[in-house]
């Protein structure tokens, strides 16, 4: 079968597509015929050797797949690695049946990224109706879903932060009430202005560095910042406890893999909710492009350069 093989750590330039032996499914696992696999920032970290759990070389990256199991069911599979290939082994408990009204690309959008957006808002921030929510990278995979979920769940004002006019327009089309430029010199001032001069209740933060520092300063009393990435690679100023205590603010970290590992039903229960919202037209995953496996290096270059929006996928056939 064809698969991406990483033989040295680095950027998209280390992506190679090669013929490798088929994986073998042991007890409690399924061999999936992969139709599409999802691109995630965790792939870039795996390839760079900077992921929270480092892979041994060589390895096949990829943490989510859509395809068919041995019984012919359409399934979404979440795995630790091995997904960017024509076949992949998925633990039976992590193979989620996909209803007919959800496309393969939509299912992948709702996998790790949809799961993350759901739990950033519900489990970590405990967002309630009438609160303001800031979504960074609002045109990306997590952000584009978080904007829609926040609006569907009654946020009083969703503020979408994105880097280009087109991305900000996309966020507005998804339901954001206001936008801010991620390159703003003073993010605190930009967020306060977007929230009509008032501090914000919730910030979904994935950049780190200056963005985190200034976003924290925009939080109001009882405000919550949920940190789920450090995409900027900039160092953040250590958070002073007094700055949290004085306004009863919180900073919360989130890694989707931890919740999936510690709460086995979290994935299936969350996807049931997300599938239902798609069916009820409360949520529409954004198509971020589909690339043949042989063009994986190019796809990852676009992804790493923040040139994609929504959910980008690799497909295992030319069709």
Coordinates of C-alpha atoms in Angstrom, one line a residue:
X1 CA 0.0 0.0 0.0
X2 CA 1.0 3.7 -0.3
X3 CA 1.7 5.7 2.8
X4 CA 3.5 8.8 3.9
X5 CA 6.7 7.8 5.6
X6 CA 8.7 10.2 7.8
X7 CA 12.4 9.1 8.0
X8 CA 13.8 12.3 9.5
X9 CA 12.2 15.1 11.5
X10 CA 11.5 18.4 9.8
X11 CA 8.9 20.3 7.9
X12 CA 6.7 19.4 4.9
X13 CA 10.0 18.8 2.9
X14 CA 10.5 15.5 4.8
X15 CA 7.1 14.1 3.6
X16 CA 7.7 11.0 1.3
X17 CA 5.1 8.7 -0.2
X18 CA 6.3 5.1 -0.5
X19 CA 5.1 1.6 -0.8
X20 CA 5.0 -0.1 2.6
X21 CA 3.5 -3.4 3.9
X22 CA -0.1 -3.4 5.0
X23 CA -0.6 -3.0 8.7
X24 CA -2.1 -6.0 10.6
X25 CA -5.0 -5.6 13.0
X26 CA -4.7 -7.4 16.2
X27 CA -7.5 -8.3 18.7
X28 CA -9.8 -5.4 19.4
X29 CA -8.8 -3.5 16.3
X30 CA -10.1 -3.0 12.8
X31 CA -8.3 -2.7 9.5
X32 CA -9.8 0.3 7.7
X33 CA -9.7 0.8 3.9
X34 CA -8.9 4.5 4.0
X35 CA -10.6 6.8 1.6
X36 CA -9.5 10.1 3.1
X37 CA -7.3 11.2 6.0
X38 CA -7.4 14.5 7.8
X39 CA -4.6 17.1 8.1
X40 CA -4.0 18.4 11.6
X41 CA -1.4 20.6 13.3
X42 CA -0.5 17.5 15.3
X43 CA 0.8 16.0 12.1
X44 CA 3.2 18.9 11.7
X45 CA 4.4 18.5 15.3
X46 CA 4.8 14.8 14.8
X47 CA 6.9 15.4 11.7
X48 CA 9.0 18.0 13.4
X49 CA 9.6 15.8 16.5
X50 CA 8.0 18.4 18.7
X51 CA 4.8 16.6 19.6
X52 CA 3.8 16.0 23.2
X53 CA 4.4 12.3 22.5
X54 CA 7.4 12.0 20.2
X55 CA 7.4 9.3 17.5
X56 CA 10.3 6.9 16.8
X57 CA 11.6 7.1 13.2
X58 CA 10.6 6.0 10.7
X59 CA 6.8 6.3 11.1
X60 CA 3.6 7.0 9.2
X61 CA 1.9 10.1 10.5
X62 CA -1.9 10.8 10.6
X63 CA -4.3 10.7 13.4
X64 CA -7.7 10.5 11.8
X65 CA -9.1 8.5 8.9
X66 CA -12.4 8.0 7.0
X67 CA -13.1 4.8 5.1
X68 CA -14.8 1.4 5.4
X69 CA -14.3 -1.3 8.0
X70 CA -14.3 -5.1 7.1
X71 CA -18.1 -5.2 7.3
X72 CA -18.4 -2.3 4.8
X73 CA -19.5 0.3 7.4
X74 CA -18.5 3.9 6.8
X75 CA -16.4 4.9 9.8
X76 CA -14.3 7.7 11.2
X77 CA -11.3 6.5 13.1
X78 CA -9.1 8.4 15.5
X79 CA -5.6 6.9 16.1
X80 CA -2.2 8.0 17.5
X81 CA -0.4 7.7 14.1
X82 CA -0.5 5.7 10.8
X83 CA -3.5 7.4 9.2
X84 CA -1.9 8.9 6.1
X85 CA -2.0 5.6 4.2
X86 CA -4.3 3.5 2.1
X87 CA -5.0 1.2 5.0
X88 CA -4.9 1.9 8.8
X89 CA -5.5 0.0 12.0
X90 CA -8.1 1.6 14.3
X91 CA -9.1 0.4 17.8
X92 CA -12.6 -0.9 17.6
X93 CA -13.8 1.6 20.2
X94 CA -12.3 4.5 18.2
X95 CA -14.1 3.6 14.9
X96 CA -17.3 5.7 14.9
X97 CA -20.0 4.9 12.3
X98 CA -20.7 7.8 10.1
X99 CA -24.3 8.5 9.0
X100 CA -25.2 8.8 5.3
X101 CA -26.0 12.5 5.5
X102 CA -22.4 13.3 6.5
X103 CA -19.7 13.2 3.9
X104 CA -16.2 11.8 4.5
X105 CA -14.6 15.2 4.6
X106 CA -17.3 16.5 6.9
X107 CA -16.7 13.5 9.2
X108 CA -13.0 14.3 9.3
X109 CA -13.7 17.9 10.1
X110 CA -15.8 16.8 13.1
X111 CA -13.2 14.4 14.3
X112 CA -10.3 15.8 16.2
X113 CA -11.1 19.4 15.3
X114 CA -14.8 19.3 16.0
X115 CA -14.2 17.3 19.2
X116 CA -11.7 19.9 20.3
X117 CA -14.1 22.9 19.5
X118 CA -16.9 21.2 21.4
X119 CA -14.9 20.6 24.6
X120 CA -13.1 23.9 24.5
X121 CA -16.5 25.5 24.9
X122 CA -18.4 23.0 26.9
X123 CA -16.0 21.1 29.1
X124 CA -13.2 23.7 29.7
X125 CA -14.7 27.1 29.4
X126 CA -18.2 26.0 30.5
X127 CA -19.7 28.6 28.3
X128 CA -23.3 29.6 29.0
X129 CA -25.8 31.7 27.1
X130 CA -25.2 35.4 27.0
X131 CA -21.4 35.3 27.2
X132 CA -18.9 36.7 24.8
X133 CA -16.5 34.3 23.1
X134 CA -13.2 35.1 21.3
X135 CA -12.1 32.5 18.8
X136 CA -8.5 32.7 17.5
X137 CA -7.7 31.2 14.0
X138 CA -11.4 31.5 13.4
X139 CA -11.2 30.3 9.8
X140 CA -9.3 27.1 10.6
X141 CA -10.5 23.7 11.4
X142 CA -11.2 24.1 15.1
X143 CA -12.0 27.8 14.9
X144 CA -14.6 27.6 12.1
X145 CA -16.5 25.0 14.1
X146 CA -16.1 26.8 17.4
X147 CA -17.6 30.0 15.9
X148 CA -20.7 28.0 14.8
X149 CA -21.0 26.1 18.1
X150 CA -20.7 29.3 20.2
X151 CA -23.5 31.0 18.2
X152 CA -25.7 27.9 18.3
X153 CA -25.3 27.6 22.0
X154 CA -26.3 31.2 22.7
X155 CA -23.1 33.3 22.9
X156 CA -24.1 37.0 23.1
X157 CA -21.1 38.0 20.9
X158 CA -18.7 35.8 19.0
X159 CA -15.4 37.7 18.1
X160 CA -13.4 35.9 15.4
X161 CA -9.7 36.6 15.1
X162 CA -8.1 35.8 11.7
X163 CA -5.1 36.9 9.7
X164 CA -6.6 38.0 6.3
X165 CA -9.7 39.9 5.1
X166 CA -10.9 36.7 3.3
X167 CA -10.6 34.6 6.5
X168 CA -12.4 37.3 8.5
X169 CA -15.2 37.4 5.9
X170 CA -15.5 33.6 6.2
X171 CA -15.8 33.9 10.0
X172 CA -18.6 36.5 9.6
X173 CA -20.4 34.2 7.2
X174 CA -20.3 31.4 9.8
X175 CA -22.0 33.6 12.3
X176 CA -19.3 35.7 14.0
X177 CA -20.6 39.0 15.3
X178 CA -17.3 40.9 15.0
X179 CA -13.8 40.3 13.8
X180 CA -10.3 41.3 14.7
X181 CA -7.0 41.1 12.8
X182 CA -4.6 38.6 14.3
X183 CA -1.8 41.0 13.4
X184 CA -3.2 43.8 15.4
X185 CA -0.4 45.6 17.3
X186 CA -2.5 45.7 20.5
X187 CA -4.7 42.6 20.7
X188 CA -6.2 43.7 24.0
X189 CA -7.5 46.9 22.5
X190 CA -8.7 45.0 19.4
X191 CA -10.7 42.6 21.5
X192 CA -12.2 45.2 23.7
X193 CA -13.2 47.3 20.7
X194 CA -14.8 44.2 19.0
X195 CA -16.7 43.6 22.3
X196 CA -18.1 47.2 22.3
X197 CA -15.6 48.4 24.9
X198 CA -16.3 45.6 27.4
X199 CA -14.0 42.8 28.7
X200 CA -14.6 39.4 27.2
X201 CA -15.8 36.3 29.0
X202 CA -14.1 33.5 27.1
X203 CA -10.9 33.3 24.9
X204 CA -10.1 30.2 22.9
X205 CA -6.3 30.6 22.5
X206 CA -3.9 28.6 20.3
X207 CA -1.1 31.0 19.4
X208 CA 0.8 31.7 22.6
X209 CA 3.3 34.5 23.1
X210 CA 2.0 38.1 22.7
X211 CA -1.5 36.9 21.6
X212 CA -1.9 34.9 24.9
X213 CA -0.5 37.8 27.0
X214 CA -2.8 40.4 25.5
X215 CA -5.8 38.1 25.3
X216 CA -5.5 37.4 29.0
X217 CA -5.5 41.2 29.7
X218 CA -8.9 41.4 27.8
X219 CA -10.6 38.9 30.1
X220 CA -13.2 40.3 32.5
X221 CA -14.2 39.1 35.9
X222 CA -14.7 35.3 36.0
X223 CA -13.3 35.2 32.5
X224 CA -11.8 31.9 31.2
X225 CA -9.0 31.4 28.7
X226 CA -8.6 27.9 27.3
X227 CA -5.2 27.2 25.8
X228 CA -4.9 24.4 23.3
X229 CA -1.9 25.2 21.2
X230 CA 1.3 27.3 20.8
X231 CA 1.3 27.9 17.0
X232 CA 3.3 31.1 17.2
X233 CA 6.3 29.5 18.9
X234 CA 6.7 32.8 20.8
X235 CA 7.4 32.6 24.5
X236 CA 4.5 33.8 26.7
X237 CA 5.0 35.9 29.8
X238 CA 4.6 33.8 33.0
X239 CA 1.1 34.3 34.3
X240 CA 1.1 36.1 37.7
X241 CA -1.3 34.4 40.1
X242 CA -2.3 37.9 41.4
X243 CA -3.6 38.7 37.9
X244 CA -5.9 35.7 38.1
X245 CA -7.0 36.0 41.7
X246 CA -7.7 39.7 41.5
X247 CA -10.4 39.2 38.8
X248 CA -11.3 35.6 39.5
X249 CA -10.0 34.6 36.0
X250 CA -8.9 31.2 34.9
X251 CA -6.3 29.8 32.4
X252 CA -7.1 26.2 31.4
X253 CA -5.1 23.8 29.2
X254 CA -6.7 21.3 26.9
X255 CA -5.3 18.4 24.8
X256 CA -8.0 16.3 23.0
X257 CA -6.0 13.1 23.4
X258 CA -6.2 13.2 27.2
X259 CA -10.0 13.4 27.2
X260 CA -10.3 10.6 24.7
X261 CA -8.0 8.4 26.7
X262 CA -9.5 9.1 30.1
X263 CA -13.2 9.1 29.1
X264 CA -13.7 6.3 26.5
X265 CA -17.3 7.4 25.5
X266 CA -16.3 11.1 25.1
X267 CA -15.5 10.6 21.3
X268 CA -18.7 8.8 20.4
X269 CA -20.9 10.9 22.5
X270 CA -19.5 14.2 21.1
X271 CA -19.7 13.0 17.5
X272 CA -23.3 12.0 18.0
X273 CA -24.0 15.6 19.1
X274 CA -22.0 17.1 16.2
X275 CA -23.6 14.8 13.6
X276 CA -27.0 15.8 15.0
X277 CA -26.2 19.5 14.6
X278 CA -25.1 18.9 11.0
X279 CA -28.4 17.1 10.3
X280 CA -30.3 20.0 11.9
X281 CA -28.4 22.5 9.8
X282 CA -26.9 24.2 12.9
X283 CA -23.4 23.4 11.8
X284 CA -21.7 23.2 8.4
X285 CA -18.0 22.1 8.3
X286 CA -15.9 24.2 6.0
X287 CA -14.3 22.4 3.1
X288 CA -10.6 23.3 3.1
X289 CA -9.5 21.4 0.0
X290 CA -8.9 17.8 -0.9
X291 CA -5.4 16.6 -2.2
X292 CA -4.3 13.3 -3.6
X293 CA -1.8 11.4 -1.4
X294 CA 0.9 11.9 -4.0
X295 CA 0.6 15.6 -3.4
X296 CA 0.9 15.3 0.3
X297 CA 4.1 17.4 0.6
X298 CA 2.4 20.3 -1.3
X299 CA -0.8 20.0 0.9
X300 CA 1.3 20.1 4.1
X301 CA 3.2 23.1 2.8
X302 CA -0.1 25.0 2.3
X303 CA -1.3 23.9 5.7
X304 CA 1.9 24.9 7.5
X305 CA 1.8 28.3 5.7
X306 CA -1.8 28.9 7.0
X307 CA -3.0 29.0 3.4
X308 CA -6.0 26.7 4.0
X309 CA -9.3 27.2 5.8
X310 CA -11.6 24.7 7.4
X311 CA -10.8 21.1 7.0
X312 CA -8.1 20.0 4.5
X313 CA -7.8 16.3 3.7
X314 CA -5.7 13.8 1.7
X315 CA -7.5 11.3 -0.5
X316 CA -6.1 7.9 -1.3
X317 CA -7.4 7.8 -4.9
X318 CA -7.3 10.3 -7.8
X319 CA -11.1 10.4 -8.0

